Amino acid sequence: MSELECGCLPREDVAGTLVARIGYRGAEFSGYAEQPGQRTVQGELRQALETALRRPVDMECAGRTDSGVHALAQYVSVPVTSEELERVGRRLHASLVALTPDDISVLGLFRARAGFSARFDARRRSYRYRICCGPARPVLAWDHAWWLRGVGSLDVAAMDEAASHLVGEHDFKSFCKASSAELIESDGRSTSRFLEAVRVTDDIEGGEKIVAIDVVGNAFLHNMVRSITGTLVEVGRGHRDSEWVASALLARDRRAAGPTAPAKGLTFQSVEYDEGALVPWV
């Protein structure tokens, strides 16, 4: 199969990279990545980009999200030609806004060097998981928070203390979907990741109280943040102590940690790249 047939530009025609920053509400998507017969973020975005550029495109994203997970600042990179780099950014942006559905927001367009990858050039990624407690339904947070209706409150201080055990370079196999961990290891790859920060705080968003779990790291395993959340909630409910989280981490066994939290409470918050890597496309 030739490069054109697989949807990529020939290497000699690539002059730079279009990078789109997008947000999306994940409820109606079967995740980011394309799947046959399913509505996905990548599928909708590919249709918009191919219509705007009038050709097949090759795309990479900063981090694939599961079904139901939201994003405030996902980044997608597409190799482009010198002729395409001459297009007026605001007009291309307007076209992509018009071509995408209401649950995807094209937040901005950038130029980057040829060969730039939204995935491999990312330095750190950030997620936030939102939890609402108590018998009253969340109002504005309903679509993007985990409602623990039978839990009056969580011990946020205990959760934050437990979270400290996860900071640094560790093997996070206990917090990875078991089938995904098996595939990673069968390919000879590592389930070790570096977490720069894991913080649990009380917060107020839109006038509503939430418990926020913020996780920042270089890369993430399948279901990693949701598994961390489910584990920390066990501590917050008083079912486990802080040291249990450290033991679960060392076990390298998904069964040793807590349950996987629901998808809808998770939001892909941000991605950071080297300074100057992205230039606004105006």
Short mmCIF file of C-alpha atoms in Angstrom, two decimals:
data_model
loop_
_atom_site.label_atom_id
_atom_site.label_comp_id
_atom_site.label_asym_id
_atom_site.label_seq_id
_atom_site.Cartn_x
_atom_site.Cartn_y
_atom_site.Cartn_z
CA MET A 1 0.00 0.00 0.00
CA SER A 2 1.43 3.41 -0.95
CA GLU A 3 1.64 6.37 1.41
CA LEU A 4 -1.20 8.11 -0.46
CA GLU A 5 -3.38 5.01 -0.30
CA CYS A 6 -2.94 4.78 3.48
CA GLY A 7 -4.10 8.38 3.85
CA CYS A 8 -0.66 9.96 4.45
CA LEU A 9 1.17 12.59 2.46
CA PRO A 10 4.37 11.45 0.75
CA ARG A 11 7.28 12.40 3.00
CA GLU A 12 8.70 14.86 0.48
CA ASP A 13 5.40 16.81 0.41
CA VAL A 14 5.22 17.39 4.17
CA ALA A 15 6.18 20.99 4.95
CA GLY A 16 4.79 21.37 8.45
CA THR A 17 2.11 20.25 10.87
CA LEU A 18 -1.36 21.54 11.60
CA VAL A 19 -2.16 21.15 15.30
CA ALA A 20 -5.75 21.56 16.49
CA ARG A 21 -6.67 22.06 20.13
CA ILE A 22 -10.10 20.60 20.68
CA GLY A 23 -12.52 19.96 23.51
CA TYR A 24 -15.43 17.54 23.60
CA ARG A 25 -18.24 16.23 25.74
CA GLY A 26 -17.71 12.50 25.78
CA ALA A 27 -21.20 11.24 26.65
CA GLU A 28 -22.27 10.49 23.06
CA PHE A 29 -18.92 9.19 21.81
CA SER A 30 -17.50 5.66 21.91
CA GLY A 31 -14.18 7.18 22.95
CA TYR A 32 -11.65 9.16 20.92
CA ALA A 33 -10.26 6.44 18.65
CA GLU A 34 -12.09 5.36 15.49
CA GLN A 35 -14.05 2.10 15.69
CA PRO A 36 -16.13 0.47 12.95
CA GLY A 37 -19.79 1.39 13.21
CA GLN A 38 -19.26 3.63 16.25
CA ARG A 39 -19.46 7.40 16.67
CA THR A 40 -16.04 8.61 17.82
CA VAL A 41 -14.24 11.93 18.28
CA GLN A 42 -11.55 10.96 15.80
CA GLY A 43 -14.12 9.89 13.22
CA GLU A 44 -16.01 13.19 13.42
CA LEU A 45 -12.81 15.22 13.39
CA ARG A 46 -11.36 13.26 10.48
CA GLN A 47 -14.46 13.95 8.40
CA ALA A 48 -14.19 17.68 9.15
CA LEU A 49 -10.45 17.86 8.41
CA GLU A 50 -10.71 15.85 5.19
CA THR A 51 -13.56 18.05 4.00
CA ALA A 52 -11.63 21.25 4.82
CA LEU A 53 -8.32 20.05 3.33
CA ARG A 54 -9.99 18.11 0.47
CA ARG A 55 -7.83 15.01 0.92
CA PRO A 56 -7.25 12.07 3.27
CA VAL A 57 -5.39 12.96 6.47
CA ASP A 58 -3.12 11.20 8.94
CA MET A 59 -3.86 12.15 12.57
CA GLU A 60 -2.24 11.70 15.97
CA CYS A 61 -3.66 12.82 19.31
CA ALA A 62 -2.08 13.61 22.67
CA GLY A 63 -4.00 10.90 24.53
CA ARG A 64 -6.84 8.60 23.50
CA THR A 65 -9.82 8.77 25.84
CA ASP A 66 -12.37 6.05 26.59
CA SER A 67 -16.09 6.13 25.92
CA GLY A 68 -17.77 8.80 28.04
CA VAL A 69 -14.59 10.68 28.99
CA HIS A 70 -14.49 14.42 28.28
CA ALA A 71 -11.69 16.74 27.14
CA LEU A 72 -11.03 20.43 27.63
CA ALA A 73 -7.76 20.57 25.71
CA GLN A 74 -6.97 17.59 23.51
CA TYR A 75 -4.35 18.17 20.79
CA VAL A 76 -4.42 16.56 17.34
CA SER A 77 -1.61 16.82 14.76
CA VAL A 78 -1.94 16.51 10.96
CA PRO A 79 0.96 16.73 8.46
CA VAL A 80 0.33 19.44 5.83
CA THR A 81 1.85 20.72 2.59
CA SER A 82 3.48 24.09 1.93
CA GLU A 83 0.39 25.15 -0.02
CA GLU A 84 -1.85 24.28 2.93
CA LEU A 85 0.40 26.28 5.27
CA GLU A 86 -0.46 29.34 3.19
CA ARG A 87 -4.14 29.13 4.12
CA VAL A 88 -5.56 31.82 6.39
CA GLY A 89 -5.85 30.31 9.84
CA ARG A 90 -9.03 32.08 10.92
CA ARG A 91 -10.85 30.88 7.80
CA LEU A 92 -9.67 27.30 8.26
CA HIS A 93 -10.70 27.51 11.91
CA ALA A 94 -14.15 28.79 10.94
CA SER A 95 -14.53 25.94 8.45
CA LEU A 96 -13.67 23.31 11.07
CA VAL A 97 -16.08 24.86 13.58
CA ALA A 98 -18.85 24.68 10.99
CA LEU A 99 -17.99 21.11 10.03
CA THR A 100 -17.86 19.63 13.54
CA PRO A 101 -20.89 18.63 15.67
CA ASP A 102 -22.06 20.52 18.75
CA ASP A 103 -20.28 18.22 21.22
CA ILE A 104 -16.85 18.98 19.73
CA SER A 105 -15.26 22.41 20.09
CA VAL A 106 -12.33 23.46 17.89
CA LEU A 107 -10.60 25.76 20.37
CA GLY A 108 -7.63 26.86 18.28
CA LEU A 109 -5.24 26.04 15.44
CA PHE A 110 -1.43 26.05 15.55
CA ARG A 111 1.48 25.45 13.20
CA ALA A 112 4.38 23.19 14.15
CA ARG A 113 7.50 21.83 12.45
CA ALA A 114 7.30 18.93 10.02
CA GLY A 115 7.39 15.69 11.97
CA PHE A 116 5.76 17.15 15.08
CA SER A 117 3.56 14.63 16.91
CA ALA A 118 0.80 15.63 19.32
CA ARG A 119 1.39 12.30 21.06
CA PHE A 120 5.16 11.82 21.15
CA ASP A 121 6.15 15.48 21.63
CA ALA A 122 3.88 15.95 24.67
CA ARG A 123 5.86 16.63 27.86
CA ARG A 124 3.06 16.23 30.37
CA ARG A 125 -0.65 15.54 30.43
CA SER A 126 -3.20 16.52 33.07
CA TYR A 127 -6.51 14.97 34.08
CA ARG A 128 -9.18 16.01 36.57
CA TYR A 129 -11.72 13.63 38.07
CA ARG A 130 -14.79 15.23 39.68
CA ILE A 131 -16.91 13.69 42.43
CA CYS A 132 -20.15 14.98 43.98
CA CYS A 133 -21.36 13.56 47.31
CA GLY A 134 -24.71 13.50 49.06
CA PRO A 135 -28.38 12.72 48.35
CA ALA A 136 -29.04 15.76 46.12
CA ARG A 137 -28.33 15.37 42.41
CA PRO A 138 -25.59 17.57 41.00
CA VAL A 139 -26.95 20.32 38.77
CA LEU A 140 -24.28 21.74 36.45
CA ALA A 141 -21.84 18.91 37.23
CA TRP A 142 -24.37 16.19 36.41
CA ASP A 143 -22.81 15.27 33.05
CA HIS A 144 -19.16 15.37 34.14
CA ALA A 145 -19.00 14.14 37.74
CA TRP A 146 -19.40 10.86 39.63
CA TRP A 147 -22.38 11.23 41.94
CA LEU A 148 -21.86 9.26 45.17
CA ARG A 149 -25.45 9.60 46.32
CA GLY A 150 -25.07 7.32 49.33
CA VAL A 151 -21.92 9.02 50.62
CA GLY A 152 -22.39 12.19 52.64
CA SER A 153 -18.74 13.20 52.38
CA LEU A 154 -15.26 11.91 51.67
CA ASP A 155 -12.18 12.29 53.85
CA VAL A 156 -10.27 14.47 51.41
CA ALA A 157 -7.21 14.80 53.67
CA ALA A 158 -6.87 11.01 53.91
CA MET A 159 -7.28 10.68 50.14
CA ASP A 160 -4.63 13.31 49.51
CA GLU A 161 -2.23 11.57 51.89
CA ALA A 162 -2.85 8.24 50.15
CA ALA A 163 -2.31 9.90 46.76
CA SER A 164 1.22 10.91 47.77
CA HIS A 165 2.28 7.25 47.50
CA LEU A 166 1.60 7.42 43.75
CA VAL A 167 3.84 10.41 42.98
CA GLY A 168 7.07 9.62 41.14
CA GLU A 169 8.26 6.84 38.85
CA HIS A 170 6.43 3.58 39.58
CA ASP A 171 5.13 0.45 37.93
CA PHE A 172 1.39 1.18 37.70
CA LYS A 173 0.29 -2.27 36.55
CA SER A 174 -2.16 -2.41 39.50
CA PHE A 175 -3.91 0.64 38.04
CA CYS A 176 -4.08 -0.55 34.42
CA LYS A 177 -6.90 -2.50 32.81
CA ALA A 178 -5.73 -6.11 33.14
CA SER A 179 -6.15 -7.03 29.48
CA SER A 180 -4.24 -3.92 28.41
CA ALA A 181 -1.40 -4.68 30.86
CA GLU A 182 -1.10 -8.17 29.37
CA LEU A 183 -0.80 -6.74 25.86
CA ILE A 184 1.81 -4.19 26.98
CA GLU A 185 3.94 -6.85 28.64
CA SER A 186 3.56 -9.32 25.76
CA ASP A 187 4.99 -6.61 23.48
CA GLY A 188 7.97 -6.20 25.82
CA ARG A 189 6.90 -2.73 26.94
CA SER A 190 6.81 -1.34 30.45
CA THR A 191 3.85 -0.43 32.65
CA SER A 192 6.02 2.08 34.52
CA ARG A 193 4.99 5.72 34.35
CA PHE A 194 6.03 8.98 36.04
CA LEU A 195 3.40 10.98 37.92
CA GLU A 196 4.47 14.52 38.70
CA ALA A 197 1.50 15.24 40.96
CA VAL A 198 -1.61 13.59 42.38
CA ARG A 199 -3.73 15.94 44.48
CA VAL A 200 -7.15 15.58 46.10
CA THR A 201 -8.95 18.78 47.09
CA ASP A 202 -12.34 20.22 47.94
CA ASP A 203 -13.38 22.67 45.25
CA ILE A 204 -16.37 24.68 44.05
CA GLU A 205 -17.28 24.78 40.36
CA GLY A 206 -20.36 26.56 39.07
CA GLY A 207 -21.51 27.10 42.65
CA GLU A 208 -21.42 23.37 43.45
CA LYS A 209 -19.13 21.55 45.85
CA ILE A 210 -16.99 18.84 44.31
CA VAL A 211 -14.08 16.65 45.32
CA ALA A 212 -11.40 17.03 42.64
CA ILE A 213 -8.62 14.55 41.91
CA ASP A 214 -5.93 16.15 39.74
CA VAL A 215 -3.32 13.91 38.16
CA VAL A 216 -0.33 15.14 36.13
CA GLY A 217 2.11 12.78 34.42
CA ASN A 218 4.22 12.09 31.37
CA ALA A 219 1.94 9.32 30.06
CA PHE A 220 -0.90 7.10 31.25
CA LEU A 221 -2.03 3.49 31.04
CA HIS A 222 -5.52 2.31 30.04
CA ASN A 223 -8.02 3.26 32.79
CA MET A 224 -5.16 4.47 35.01
CA VAL A 225 -6.72 7.67 36.35
CA ARG A 226 -10.13 6.03 36.84
CA SER A 227 -8.49 3.14 38.72
CA ILE A 228 -6.54 5.57 40.90
CA THR A 229 -9.79 7.43 41.59
CA GLY A 230 -11.70 4.30 42.58
CA THR A 231 -8.85 3.33 44.90
CA LEU A 232 -8.64 6.74 46.57
CA VAL A 233 -12.42 6.80 47.08
CA GLU A 234 -12.08 3.58 49.12
CA VAL A 235 -9.75 5.52 51.41
CA GLY A 236 -12.05 8.57 51.45
CA ARG A 237 -14.97 6.40 52.55
CA GLY A 238 -12.93 4.97 55.40
CA HIS A 239 -12.86 1.45 53.94
CA ARG A 240 -9.06 1.44 53.57
CA ASP A 241 -6.08 3.36 54.94
CA SER A 242 -3.31 5.24 53.18
CA GLU A 243 -0.80 2.41 53.39
CA TRP A 244 -3.15 0.11 51.47
CA VAL A 245 -2.62 2.28 48.38
CA ALA A 246 1.15 1.83 48.69
CA SER A 247 0.69 -1.94 49.03
CA ALA A 248 -1.64 -2.05 46.03
CA LEU A 249 0.94 -0.21 43.93
CA LEU A 250 3.68 -2.68 44.86
CA ALA A 251 1.47 -5.69 44.14
CA ARG A 252 1.50 -5.11 40.35
CA ASP A 253 -1.92 -6.76 40.21
CA ARG A 254 -5.16 -5.01 39.19
CA ARG A 255 -7.06 -7.06 41.77
CA ALA A 256 -5.02 -5.48 44.57
CA ALA A 257 -6.35 -1.95 43.96
CA GLY A 258 -9.83 -0.41 44.11
CA PRO A 259 -12.62 -0.39 41.50
CA THR A 260 -12.54 1.59 38.28
CA ALA A 261 -14.48 4.86 38.66
CA PRO A 262 -17.16 5.71 36.04
CA ALA A 263 -15.96 7.34 32.82
CA LYS A 264 -18.15 10.44 32.93
CA GLY A 265 -16.34 11.97 35.91
CA LEU A 266 -13.03 12.15 34.03
CA THR A 267 -11.83 15.09 31.95
CA PHE A 268 -8.62 15.32 29.93
CA GLN A 269 -7.59 18.79 31.10
CA SER A 270 -4.42 19.87 29.31
CA VAL A 271 -1.21 18.96 27.49
CA GLU A 272 2.14 20.76 27.63
CA TYR A 273 4.74 20.96 24.86
CA ASP A 274 8.17 22.58 24.64
CA GLU A 275 8.03 26.35 24.58
CA GLY A 276 7.73 27.61 21.03
CA ALA A 277 6.75 24.23 19.59
CA LEU A 278 3.29 25.52 18.69
CA VAL A 279 2.72 28.83 16.90
CA PRO A 280 -0.83 30.23 16.69
CA TRP A 281 -2.20 29.92 13.15
CA VAL A 282 -3.87 33.24 12.39
#
